[in-house]
Coordinates of C-alpha atoms in Angstrom, one line a residue:
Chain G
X1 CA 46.4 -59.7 -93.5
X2 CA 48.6 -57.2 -92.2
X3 CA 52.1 -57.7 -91.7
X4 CA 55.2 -55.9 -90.0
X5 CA 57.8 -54.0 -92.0
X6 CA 61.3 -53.1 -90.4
X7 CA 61.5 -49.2 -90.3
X8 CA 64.7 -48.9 -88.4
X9 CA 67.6 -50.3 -86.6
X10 CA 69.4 -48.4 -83.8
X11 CA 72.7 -50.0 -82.7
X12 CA 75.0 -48.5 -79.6
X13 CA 74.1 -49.8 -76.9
X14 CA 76.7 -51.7 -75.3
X15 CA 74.7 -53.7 -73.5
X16 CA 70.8 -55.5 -73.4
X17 CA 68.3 -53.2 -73.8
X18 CA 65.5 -53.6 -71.7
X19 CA 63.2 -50.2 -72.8
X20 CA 62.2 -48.5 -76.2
X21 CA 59.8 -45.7 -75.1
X22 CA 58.3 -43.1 -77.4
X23 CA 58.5 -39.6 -76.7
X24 CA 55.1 -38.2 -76.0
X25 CA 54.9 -36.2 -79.7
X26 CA 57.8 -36.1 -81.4
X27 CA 59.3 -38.6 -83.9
X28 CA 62.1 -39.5 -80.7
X29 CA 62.8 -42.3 -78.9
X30 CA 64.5 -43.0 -75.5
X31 CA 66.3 -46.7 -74.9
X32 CA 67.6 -48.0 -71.3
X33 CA 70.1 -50.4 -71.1
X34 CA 72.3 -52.3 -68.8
X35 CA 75.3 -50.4 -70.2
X36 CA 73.7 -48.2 -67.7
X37 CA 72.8 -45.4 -70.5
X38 CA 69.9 -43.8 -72.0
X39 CA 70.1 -43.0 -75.6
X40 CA 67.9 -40.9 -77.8
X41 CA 67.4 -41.2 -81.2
X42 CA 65.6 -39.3 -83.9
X43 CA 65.1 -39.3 -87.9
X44 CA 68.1 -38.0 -89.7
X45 CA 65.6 -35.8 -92.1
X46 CA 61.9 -35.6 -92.1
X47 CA 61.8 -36.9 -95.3
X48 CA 63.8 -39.7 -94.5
X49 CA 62.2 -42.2 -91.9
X50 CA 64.4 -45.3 -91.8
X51 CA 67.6 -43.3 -91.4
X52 CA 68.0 -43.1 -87.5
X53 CA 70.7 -41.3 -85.0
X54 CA 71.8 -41.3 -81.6
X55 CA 71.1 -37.7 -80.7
X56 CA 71.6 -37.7 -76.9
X57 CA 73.2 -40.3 -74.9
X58 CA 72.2 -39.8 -70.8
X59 CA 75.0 -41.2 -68.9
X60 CA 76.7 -40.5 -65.4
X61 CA 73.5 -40.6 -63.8
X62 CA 73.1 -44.3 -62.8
X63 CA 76.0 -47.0 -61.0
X64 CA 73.9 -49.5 -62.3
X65 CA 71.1 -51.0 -64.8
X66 CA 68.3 -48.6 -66.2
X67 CA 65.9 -51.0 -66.1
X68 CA 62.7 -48.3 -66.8
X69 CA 62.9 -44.7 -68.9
X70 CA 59.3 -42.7 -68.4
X71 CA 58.8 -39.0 -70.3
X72 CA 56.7 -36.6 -68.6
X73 CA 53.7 -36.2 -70.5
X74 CA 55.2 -32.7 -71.5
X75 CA 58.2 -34.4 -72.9
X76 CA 60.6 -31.9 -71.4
X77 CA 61.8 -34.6 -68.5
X78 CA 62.7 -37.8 -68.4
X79 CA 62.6 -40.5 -65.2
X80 CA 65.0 -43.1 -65.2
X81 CA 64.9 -46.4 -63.0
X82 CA 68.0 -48.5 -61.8
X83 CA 69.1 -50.9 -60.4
X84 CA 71.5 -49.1 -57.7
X85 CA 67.7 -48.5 -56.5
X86 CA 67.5 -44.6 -57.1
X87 CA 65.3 -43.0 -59.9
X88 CA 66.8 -40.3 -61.8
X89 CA 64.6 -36.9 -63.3
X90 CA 66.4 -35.8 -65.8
X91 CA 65.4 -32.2 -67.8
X92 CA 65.6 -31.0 -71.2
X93 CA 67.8 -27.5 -71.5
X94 CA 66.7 -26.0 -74.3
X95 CA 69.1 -23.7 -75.0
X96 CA 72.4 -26.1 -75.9
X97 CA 69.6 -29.4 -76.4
X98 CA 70.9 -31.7 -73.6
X99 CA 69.9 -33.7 -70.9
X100 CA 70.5 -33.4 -67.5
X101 CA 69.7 -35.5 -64.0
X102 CA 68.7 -32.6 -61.9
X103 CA 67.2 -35.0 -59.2
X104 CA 67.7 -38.4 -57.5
X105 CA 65.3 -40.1 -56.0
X106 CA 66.2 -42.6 -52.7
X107 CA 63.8 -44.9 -50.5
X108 CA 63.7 -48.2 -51.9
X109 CA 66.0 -50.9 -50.8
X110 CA 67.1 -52.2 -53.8
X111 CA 66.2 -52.9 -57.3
X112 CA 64.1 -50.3 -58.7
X113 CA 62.4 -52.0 -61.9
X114 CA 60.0 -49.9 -63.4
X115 CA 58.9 -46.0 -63.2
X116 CA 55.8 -43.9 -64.4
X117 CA 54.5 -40.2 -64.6
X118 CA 50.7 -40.2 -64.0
X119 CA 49.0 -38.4 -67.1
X120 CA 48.7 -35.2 -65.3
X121 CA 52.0 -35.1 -64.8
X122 CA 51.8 -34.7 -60.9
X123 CA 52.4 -37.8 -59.9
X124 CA 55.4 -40.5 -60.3
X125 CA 55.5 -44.3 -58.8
X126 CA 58.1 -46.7 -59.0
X127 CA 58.3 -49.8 -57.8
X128 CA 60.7 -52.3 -56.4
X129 CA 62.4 -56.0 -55.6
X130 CA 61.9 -55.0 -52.0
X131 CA 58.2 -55.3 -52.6
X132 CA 56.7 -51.8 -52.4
X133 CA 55.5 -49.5 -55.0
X134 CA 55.7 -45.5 -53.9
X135 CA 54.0 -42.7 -54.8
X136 CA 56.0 -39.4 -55.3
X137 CA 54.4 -35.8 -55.9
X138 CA 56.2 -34.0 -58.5
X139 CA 56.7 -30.2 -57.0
X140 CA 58.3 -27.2 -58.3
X141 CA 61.7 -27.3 -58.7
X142 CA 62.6 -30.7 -58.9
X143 CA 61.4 -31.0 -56.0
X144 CA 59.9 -35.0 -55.2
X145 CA 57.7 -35.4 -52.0
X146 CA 57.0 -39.3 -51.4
X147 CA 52.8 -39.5 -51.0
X148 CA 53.2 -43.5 -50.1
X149 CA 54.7 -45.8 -50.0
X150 CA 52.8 -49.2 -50.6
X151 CA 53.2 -52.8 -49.2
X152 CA 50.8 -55.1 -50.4
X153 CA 52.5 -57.0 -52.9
X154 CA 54.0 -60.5 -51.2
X155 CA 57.1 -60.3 -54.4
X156 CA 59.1 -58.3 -56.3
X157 CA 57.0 -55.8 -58.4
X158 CA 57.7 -55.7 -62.0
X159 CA 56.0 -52.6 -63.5
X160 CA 53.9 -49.7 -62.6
X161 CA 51.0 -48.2 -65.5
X162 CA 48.7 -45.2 -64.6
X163 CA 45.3 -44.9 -66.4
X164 CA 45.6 -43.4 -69.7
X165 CA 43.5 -40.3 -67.7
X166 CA 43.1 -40.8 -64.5
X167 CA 44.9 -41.1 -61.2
X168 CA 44.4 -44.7 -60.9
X169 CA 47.7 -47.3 -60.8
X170 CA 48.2 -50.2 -61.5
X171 CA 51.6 -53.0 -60.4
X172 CA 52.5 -56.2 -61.5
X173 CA 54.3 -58.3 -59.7
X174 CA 56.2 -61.9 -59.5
X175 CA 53.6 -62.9 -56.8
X176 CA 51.7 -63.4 -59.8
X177 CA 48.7 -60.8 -59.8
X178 CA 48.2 -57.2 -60.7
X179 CA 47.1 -54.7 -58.0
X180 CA 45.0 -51.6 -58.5
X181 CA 45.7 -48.6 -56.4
X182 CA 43.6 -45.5 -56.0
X183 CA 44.0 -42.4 -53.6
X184 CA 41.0 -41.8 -50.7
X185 CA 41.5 -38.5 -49.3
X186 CA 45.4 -38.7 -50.0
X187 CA 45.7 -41.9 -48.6
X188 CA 46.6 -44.5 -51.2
X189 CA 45.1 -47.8 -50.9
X190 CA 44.8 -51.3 -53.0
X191 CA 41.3 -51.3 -54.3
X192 CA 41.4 -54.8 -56.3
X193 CA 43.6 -57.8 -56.6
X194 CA 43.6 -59.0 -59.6
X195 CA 44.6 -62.9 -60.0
X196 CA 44.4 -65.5 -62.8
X197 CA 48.0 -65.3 -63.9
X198 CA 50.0 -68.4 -63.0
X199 CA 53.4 -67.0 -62.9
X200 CA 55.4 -63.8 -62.6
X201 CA 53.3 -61.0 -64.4
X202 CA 56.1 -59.0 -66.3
X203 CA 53.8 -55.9 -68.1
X204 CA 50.1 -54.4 -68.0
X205 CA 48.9 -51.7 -70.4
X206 CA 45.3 -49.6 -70.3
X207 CA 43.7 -49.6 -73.5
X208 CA 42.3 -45.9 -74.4
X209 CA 39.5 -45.8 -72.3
X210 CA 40.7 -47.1 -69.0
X211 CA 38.3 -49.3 -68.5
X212 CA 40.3 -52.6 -70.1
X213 CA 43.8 -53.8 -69.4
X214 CA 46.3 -55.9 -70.8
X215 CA 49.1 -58.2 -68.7
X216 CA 51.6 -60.2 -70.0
X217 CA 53.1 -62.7 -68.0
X218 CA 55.9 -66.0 -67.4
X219 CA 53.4 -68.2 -68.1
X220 CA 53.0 -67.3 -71.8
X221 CA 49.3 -66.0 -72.0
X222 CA 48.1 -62.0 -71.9
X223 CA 44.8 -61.6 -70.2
X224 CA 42.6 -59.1 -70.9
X225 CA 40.8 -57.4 -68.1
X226 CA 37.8 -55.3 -68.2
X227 CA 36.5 -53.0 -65.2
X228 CA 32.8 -53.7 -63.7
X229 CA 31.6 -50.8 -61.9
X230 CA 29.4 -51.2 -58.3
X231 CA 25.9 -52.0 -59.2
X232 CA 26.9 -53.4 -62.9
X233 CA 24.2 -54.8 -64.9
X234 CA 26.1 -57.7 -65.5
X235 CA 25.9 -58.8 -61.4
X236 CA 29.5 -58.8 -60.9
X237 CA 30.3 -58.6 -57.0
X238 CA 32.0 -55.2 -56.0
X239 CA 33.0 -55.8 -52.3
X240 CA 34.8 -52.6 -51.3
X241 CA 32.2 -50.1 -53.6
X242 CA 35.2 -49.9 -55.9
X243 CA 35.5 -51.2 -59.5
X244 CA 36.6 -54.7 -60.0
X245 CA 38.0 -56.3 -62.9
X246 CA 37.6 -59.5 -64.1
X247 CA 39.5 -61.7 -67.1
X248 CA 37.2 -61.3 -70.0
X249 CA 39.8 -63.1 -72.5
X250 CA 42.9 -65.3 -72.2
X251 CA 45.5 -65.4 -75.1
X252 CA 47.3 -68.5 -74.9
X253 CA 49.1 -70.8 -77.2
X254 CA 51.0 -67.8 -79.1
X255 CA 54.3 -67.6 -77.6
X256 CA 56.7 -70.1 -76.7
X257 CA 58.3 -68.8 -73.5
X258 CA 57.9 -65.7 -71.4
X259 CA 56.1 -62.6 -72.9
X260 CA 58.0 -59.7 -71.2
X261 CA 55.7 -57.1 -72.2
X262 CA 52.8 -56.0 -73.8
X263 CA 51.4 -52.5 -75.7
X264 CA 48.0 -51.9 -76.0
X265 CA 47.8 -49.0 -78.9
X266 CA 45.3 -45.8 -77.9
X267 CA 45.2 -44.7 -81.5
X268 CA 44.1 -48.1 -83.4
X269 CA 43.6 -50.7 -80.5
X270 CA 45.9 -53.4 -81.9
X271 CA 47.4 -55.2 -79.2
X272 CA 51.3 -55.9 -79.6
X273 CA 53.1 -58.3 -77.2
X274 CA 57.2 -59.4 -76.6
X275 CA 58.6 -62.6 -75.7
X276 CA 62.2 -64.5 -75.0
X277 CA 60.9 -66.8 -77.6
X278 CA 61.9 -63.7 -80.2
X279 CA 58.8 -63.6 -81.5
X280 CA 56.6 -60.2 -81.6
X281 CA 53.4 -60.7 -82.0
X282 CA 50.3 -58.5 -83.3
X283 CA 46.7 -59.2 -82.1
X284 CA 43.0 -57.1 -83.5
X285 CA 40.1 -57.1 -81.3
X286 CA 37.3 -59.1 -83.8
X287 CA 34.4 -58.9 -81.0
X288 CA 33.8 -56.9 -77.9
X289 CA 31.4 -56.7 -74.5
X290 CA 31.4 -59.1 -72.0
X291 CA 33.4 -62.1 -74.1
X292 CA 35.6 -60.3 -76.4
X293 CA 37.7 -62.1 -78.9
X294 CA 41.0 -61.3 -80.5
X295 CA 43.2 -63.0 -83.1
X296 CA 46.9 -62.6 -84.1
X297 CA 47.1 -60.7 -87.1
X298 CA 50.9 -60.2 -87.4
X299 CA 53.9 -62.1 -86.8
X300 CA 57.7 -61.4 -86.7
X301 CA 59.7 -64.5 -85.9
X302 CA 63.5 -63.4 -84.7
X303 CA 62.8 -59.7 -84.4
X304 CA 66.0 -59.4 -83.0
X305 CA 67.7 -62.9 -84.1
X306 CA 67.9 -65.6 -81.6
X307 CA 67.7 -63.0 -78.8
X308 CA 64.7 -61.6 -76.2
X309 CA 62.5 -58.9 -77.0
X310 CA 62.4 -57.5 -73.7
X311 CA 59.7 -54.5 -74.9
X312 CA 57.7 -53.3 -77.5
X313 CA 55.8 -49.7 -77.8
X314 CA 53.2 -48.6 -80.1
X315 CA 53.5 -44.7 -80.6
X316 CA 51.3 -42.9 -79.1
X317 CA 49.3 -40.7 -81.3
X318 CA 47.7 -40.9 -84.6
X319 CA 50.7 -39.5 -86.9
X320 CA 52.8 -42.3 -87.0
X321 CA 50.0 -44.5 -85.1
X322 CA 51.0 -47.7 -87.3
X323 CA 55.3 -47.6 -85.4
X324 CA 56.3 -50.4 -83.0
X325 CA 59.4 -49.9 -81.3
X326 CA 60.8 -53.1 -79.7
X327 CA 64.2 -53.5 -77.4
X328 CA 65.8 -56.8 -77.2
X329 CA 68.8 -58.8 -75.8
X330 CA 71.3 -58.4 -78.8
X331 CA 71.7 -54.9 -77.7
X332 CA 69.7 -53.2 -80.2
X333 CA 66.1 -51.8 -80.6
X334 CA 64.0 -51.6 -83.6
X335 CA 61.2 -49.7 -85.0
X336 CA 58.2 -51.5 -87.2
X337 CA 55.4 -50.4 -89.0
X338 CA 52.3 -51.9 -89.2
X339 CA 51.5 -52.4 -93.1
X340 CA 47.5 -53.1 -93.5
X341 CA 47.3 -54.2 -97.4
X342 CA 45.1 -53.5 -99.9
Chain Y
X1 CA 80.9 -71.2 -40.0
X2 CA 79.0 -74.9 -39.3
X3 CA 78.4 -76.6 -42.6
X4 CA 74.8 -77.4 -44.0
X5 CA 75.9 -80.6 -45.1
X6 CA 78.9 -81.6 -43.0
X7 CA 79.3 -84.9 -45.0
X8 CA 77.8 -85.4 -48.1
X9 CA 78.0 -88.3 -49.9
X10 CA 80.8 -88.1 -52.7
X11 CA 80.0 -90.2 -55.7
X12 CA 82.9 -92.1 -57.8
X13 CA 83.0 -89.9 -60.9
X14 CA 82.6 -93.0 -63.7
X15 CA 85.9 -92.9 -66.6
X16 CA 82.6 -93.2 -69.0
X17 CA 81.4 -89.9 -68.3
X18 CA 84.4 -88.4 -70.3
X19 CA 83.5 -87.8 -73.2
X20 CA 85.7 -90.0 -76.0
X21 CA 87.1 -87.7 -78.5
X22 CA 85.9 -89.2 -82.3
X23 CA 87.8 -88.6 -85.6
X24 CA 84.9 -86.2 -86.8
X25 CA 85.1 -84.1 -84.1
X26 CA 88.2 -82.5 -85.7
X27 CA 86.6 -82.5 -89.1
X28 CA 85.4 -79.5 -89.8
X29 CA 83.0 -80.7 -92.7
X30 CA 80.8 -82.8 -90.3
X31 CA 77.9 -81.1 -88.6
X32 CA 78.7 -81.7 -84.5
X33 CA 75.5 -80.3 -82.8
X34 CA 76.1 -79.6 -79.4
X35 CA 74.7 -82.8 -77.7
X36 CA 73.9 -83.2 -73.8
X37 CA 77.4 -84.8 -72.9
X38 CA 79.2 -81.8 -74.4
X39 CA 76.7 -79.8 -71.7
X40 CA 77.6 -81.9 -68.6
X41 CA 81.2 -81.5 -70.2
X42 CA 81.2 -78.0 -68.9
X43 CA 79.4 -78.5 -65.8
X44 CA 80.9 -81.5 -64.1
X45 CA 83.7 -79.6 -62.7
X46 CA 81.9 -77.3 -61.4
X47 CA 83.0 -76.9 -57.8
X48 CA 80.3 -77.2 -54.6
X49 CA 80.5 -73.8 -53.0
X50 CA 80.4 -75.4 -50.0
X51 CA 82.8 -78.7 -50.6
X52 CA 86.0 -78.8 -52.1
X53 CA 84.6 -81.4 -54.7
X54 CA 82.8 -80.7 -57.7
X55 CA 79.3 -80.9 -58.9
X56 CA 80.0 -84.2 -60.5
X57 CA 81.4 -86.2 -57.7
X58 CA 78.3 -84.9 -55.3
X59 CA 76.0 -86.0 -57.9
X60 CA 74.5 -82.5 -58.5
X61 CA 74.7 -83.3 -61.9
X62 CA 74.0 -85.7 -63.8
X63 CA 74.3 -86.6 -67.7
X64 CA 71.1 -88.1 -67.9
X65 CA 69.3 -85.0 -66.1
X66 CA 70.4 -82.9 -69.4
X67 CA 68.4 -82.6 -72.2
X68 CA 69.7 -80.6 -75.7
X69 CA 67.3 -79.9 -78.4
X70 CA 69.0 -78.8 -80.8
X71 CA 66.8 -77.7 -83.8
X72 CA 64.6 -75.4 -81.2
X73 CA 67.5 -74.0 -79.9
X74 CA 66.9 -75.4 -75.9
X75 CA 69.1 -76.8 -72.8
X76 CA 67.2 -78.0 -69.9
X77 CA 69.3 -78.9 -66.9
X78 CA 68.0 -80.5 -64.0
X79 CA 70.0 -80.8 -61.0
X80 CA 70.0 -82.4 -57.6
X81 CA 70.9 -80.5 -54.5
X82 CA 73.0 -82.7 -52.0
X83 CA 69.7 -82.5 -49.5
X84 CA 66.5 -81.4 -49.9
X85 CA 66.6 -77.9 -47.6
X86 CA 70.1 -77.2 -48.9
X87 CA 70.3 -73.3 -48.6
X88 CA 72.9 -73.1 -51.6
X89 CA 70.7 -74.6 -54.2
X90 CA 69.9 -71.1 -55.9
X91 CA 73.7 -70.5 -55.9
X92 CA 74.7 -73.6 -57.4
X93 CA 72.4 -73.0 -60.0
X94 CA 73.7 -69.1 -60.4
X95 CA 76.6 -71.3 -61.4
X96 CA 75.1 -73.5 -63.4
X97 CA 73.6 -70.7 -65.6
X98 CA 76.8 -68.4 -65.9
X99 CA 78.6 -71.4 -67.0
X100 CA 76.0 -71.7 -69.9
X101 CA 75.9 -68.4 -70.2
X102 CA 79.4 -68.1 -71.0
X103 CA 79.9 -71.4 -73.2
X104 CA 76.9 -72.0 -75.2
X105 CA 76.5 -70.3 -78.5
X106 CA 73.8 -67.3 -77.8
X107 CA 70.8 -69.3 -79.5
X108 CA 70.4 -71.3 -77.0
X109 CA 67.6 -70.6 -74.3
X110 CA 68.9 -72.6 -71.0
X111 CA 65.9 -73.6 -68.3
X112 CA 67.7 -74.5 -65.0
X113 CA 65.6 -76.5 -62.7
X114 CA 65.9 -78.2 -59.1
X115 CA 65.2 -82.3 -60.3
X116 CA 61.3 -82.8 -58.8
X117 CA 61.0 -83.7 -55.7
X118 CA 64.5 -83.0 -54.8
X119 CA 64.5 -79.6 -52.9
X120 CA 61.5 -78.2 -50.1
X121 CA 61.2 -74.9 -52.0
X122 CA 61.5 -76.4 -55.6
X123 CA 59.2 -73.6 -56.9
X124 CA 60.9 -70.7 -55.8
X125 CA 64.4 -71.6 -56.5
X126 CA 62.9 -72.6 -60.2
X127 CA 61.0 -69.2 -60.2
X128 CA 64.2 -67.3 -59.3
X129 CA 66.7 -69.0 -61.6
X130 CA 64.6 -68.6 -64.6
X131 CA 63.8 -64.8 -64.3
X132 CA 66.1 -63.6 -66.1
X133 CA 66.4 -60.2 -64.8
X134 CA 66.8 -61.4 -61.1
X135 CA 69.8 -63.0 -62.4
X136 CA 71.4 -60.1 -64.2
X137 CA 70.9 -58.2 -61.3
X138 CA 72.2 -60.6 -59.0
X139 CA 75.1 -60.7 -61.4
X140 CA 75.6 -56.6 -60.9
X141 CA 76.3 -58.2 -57.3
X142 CA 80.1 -58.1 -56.9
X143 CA 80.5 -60.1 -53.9
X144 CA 78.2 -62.4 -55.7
X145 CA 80.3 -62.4 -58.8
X146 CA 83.2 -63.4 -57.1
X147 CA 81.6 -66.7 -55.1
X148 CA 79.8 -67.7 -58.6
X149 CA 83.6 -66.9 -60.4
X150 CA 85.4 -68.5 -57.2
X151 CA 83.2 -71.8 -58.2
X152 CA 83.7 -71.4 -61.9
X153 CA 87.6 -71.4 -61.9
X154 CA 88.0 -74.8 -62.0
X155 CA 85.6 -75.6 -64.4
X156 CA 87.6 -73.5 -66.2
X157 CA 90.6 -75.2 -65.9
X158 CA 88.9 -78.3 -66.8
X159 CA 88.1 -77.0 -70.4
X160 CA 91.7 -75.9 -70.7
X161 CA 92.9 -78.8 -69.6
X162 CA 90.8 -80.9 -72.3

């Protein structure tokens, strides 16, 4: 069986931390906290992995909470989510290597809990306690035009996820169901509801293809989603001509309390998930199709003591495709690797 | 401002609810595992936002409505709001929580709950209290802060005082 080996710990945060979000490429990671900071940290030496440093700390931007910290695909920007219900875009300057918020985003009316760039890089949502979820064009010069702004959800919405490739969103939300959005001749509309969950859904992540997704939610199961097309063979109803998805699997009975959030790795399709029962938890697909089944594999009980793992991140591409990062309630975040034996 | 509830019924607050101090309590070689009267200990004198009385003497909360499991690290407190549409029900509970919060060693995980069939919208003052990052941004909320602080102070005193 595989198990989970401690890489790293990075302490400095003077507060929770709710995010630990890979850099696109490089060996760097971004944290959000409710000190109202965004650290970076990186590897001391390439040849030393499990020696990591604070090498930026992103502050002055927010008067509140950074609940949510997205990179641009490029990696050369950062977005930044509070709650004082702005969105900062921060960008790299190369020449003396620091950060700076060279835009700030306004609209919602309060709580902004979770932002995302689109894998083009074109678009960014965020989405709010006052309901809505907006779509922003990214223009040139840090310029932000709002596309929509959408009002379907009945709650607060937790998170935003775009399709690994596409421009196709999805928002979960403490009415208890995930929406899918997709754009009609620049009008953004919902194109499936997707319900099941009994209580607050907290995270959702695509797995490599699109076509699957995993939530996460208060009442301690993840669901696993897959995506019937119109005219399926499988007969599944598509009312609007759009895709539907439909729970294929329900993971239940592995955490205690509420799994905040959930990774679903595009490099080796493990499944890692995050509760406030401390426990992160690592899951391997053992059959696909229409009734897939998956089993835990990996366990880490107290990951960050007796406190909340708020997230946890596989990295994103194959060189160090075996890291978890997970952010937790003591204030500090950690970095695991995923040791397959033998 | 009109009251919600003008006259609520205030409850004689029972000499057996303080809790009776033991010889091992001061020896620091016994074990003392925080049990549910040292919980309502730190509630009772909470004070009604509303009322110039405290939680204890409306009733809000009650020593048999806590429960302590110690070895998995969990408080549930159920409490009963003075009527069942009472507007202040989340607020009380804000109370409740930051009290915890503040008091109980970290390892605990607290669940606050309106008592069933106590309160119209049961659920979504449960759903609310419970999520815990409503709560911390509720407690970014100065004015908020103050009334939750305002309702705290003399449960505060009340632990001095002890």
């Amino acid at each position: 069986m595989p198990r989970l080996e401690l890489v790293a710990s990075l302490e400095g945060h003077q507060d929770r931390v709710w995010q630990a979000i890979w850099h696109p490429s490089k060996t760097i990671l971004a944290t959000c906290s409710g000190d109202k900071t965004v650290r970076l940290w990186a590897p001391a030496s390439h040849s030393d992995m499990s020696n990591w440093q604070c090498i930026n700390t992103l502050e002055g931007g927010h008067k509140r909470t950074i609940r949510s910290v997205a990179w641009s695909p490029s990696g050369h920007e950062m977005a930044t989510a509070s709650f004082d219900a702005t969105t900062g875009i921060w960008e790299h300057d190369q020449r003396d290597n620091d950060w700076e918020c060279v835009a700030t985003l306004e609209g919602h009316e309060n709580e902004i809990k979770s932002v995302a760039w689109s894998s083009s890089g074109q678009l960014l949502a965020t989405c709010s306690r006052d309901k809505s979820v907006w779509i922003w064009e990214v223009e040139t010069d840090n310029d932000f035009e709002c596309l929509s702004v959408l009002q379907e959800h009945s709650q607060d919405v937790k998170m935003v996820a775009w399709h690994p490739h596409q421009e196709i969103l999805a928002s979960a939300s403490y009415d208890d169901t995930i929406k899918i959005w997709r754009e009609d001749d620049d009008d953004w509309y919902c194109s499936d509801t997707l319900q099941g969950h009994t209580s607050t859904v907290w995270a959702l992540d695509f797995d490599a293809s699109g076509d699957h997704i995993v939530s996460a939610s208060d009442d301690q199961t993840l669901r696993i989603w897959k995506m019937y097309k119109p005219n399926n063979a499988q007969g599944i109803p598509t009312p609007s001509n759009d895709p539907t998805y439909r729970t294929v699997c329900t993971l239940s009975g592995y955490h205690g309390r509420c799994i905040y959030s959930v990774s679903w790795s595009k490099v080796n399709n493990h499944i890692a998930s995050a509760s406030g029962d401390n426990t992160i938890r690592v899951f391997t697909q053992t059959a696909g199709g229409d009734e897939p089944s998956w089993e835990a594999v990996a366990t880490i009980k107290d990951a960050h003591g007796v406190h909340d793992i708020n997230n946890v991140t596989w990295f994103p591409t194959q060189q160090h495709g075996d890291w978890l990062a997970t952010a937790g309630d003591d204030g500090v975040a950690r970095i695991w690797r995923l040791v397959e034996d033998e | 401002m009109a009251l919600l509830n003008a006259n609520p019924v205030v409850y004689q607050t029972s000499i057996n609810n303080i809790r009776v101090e033991s010889e091992t309590d001061f020896d620091d070689d016994v074990v003392d595992p925080i049990d549910s009267e040292e919980v309502y200990e730190l509630l009772r004198s909470i004070s009604d936002p509303e009322h110039p009385l405290t939680l204890e003497q409306l009733n809000v909360t009650q020593l048999q409505h806590i429960t302590v499991n110690n070895d998995e690290n969990h408080v549930l407190v159920e409490f009963t709001p003075t009527i069942p549409h009472c507007s202040m029900a989340t607020l009380i509970g804000l109370c409740i929580r930051v009290r915890l919060l503040r008091s109980l060693p970290e390892r605990f995980k607290v669940d606050i709950k309106v008592r069933k069939g106590t309160h119209q919208s049961e659920n979504a003052v449960n759903k609310q209290l419970n999520d815990k990052e409503r709560v911390a941004a509720a407690l970014e909320n100065k004015h908020l802060l103050e009334v939750v602080n305002q309702c705290l102070t003399t449960a505060a005193r009340d632990a001095v005082a002890h």
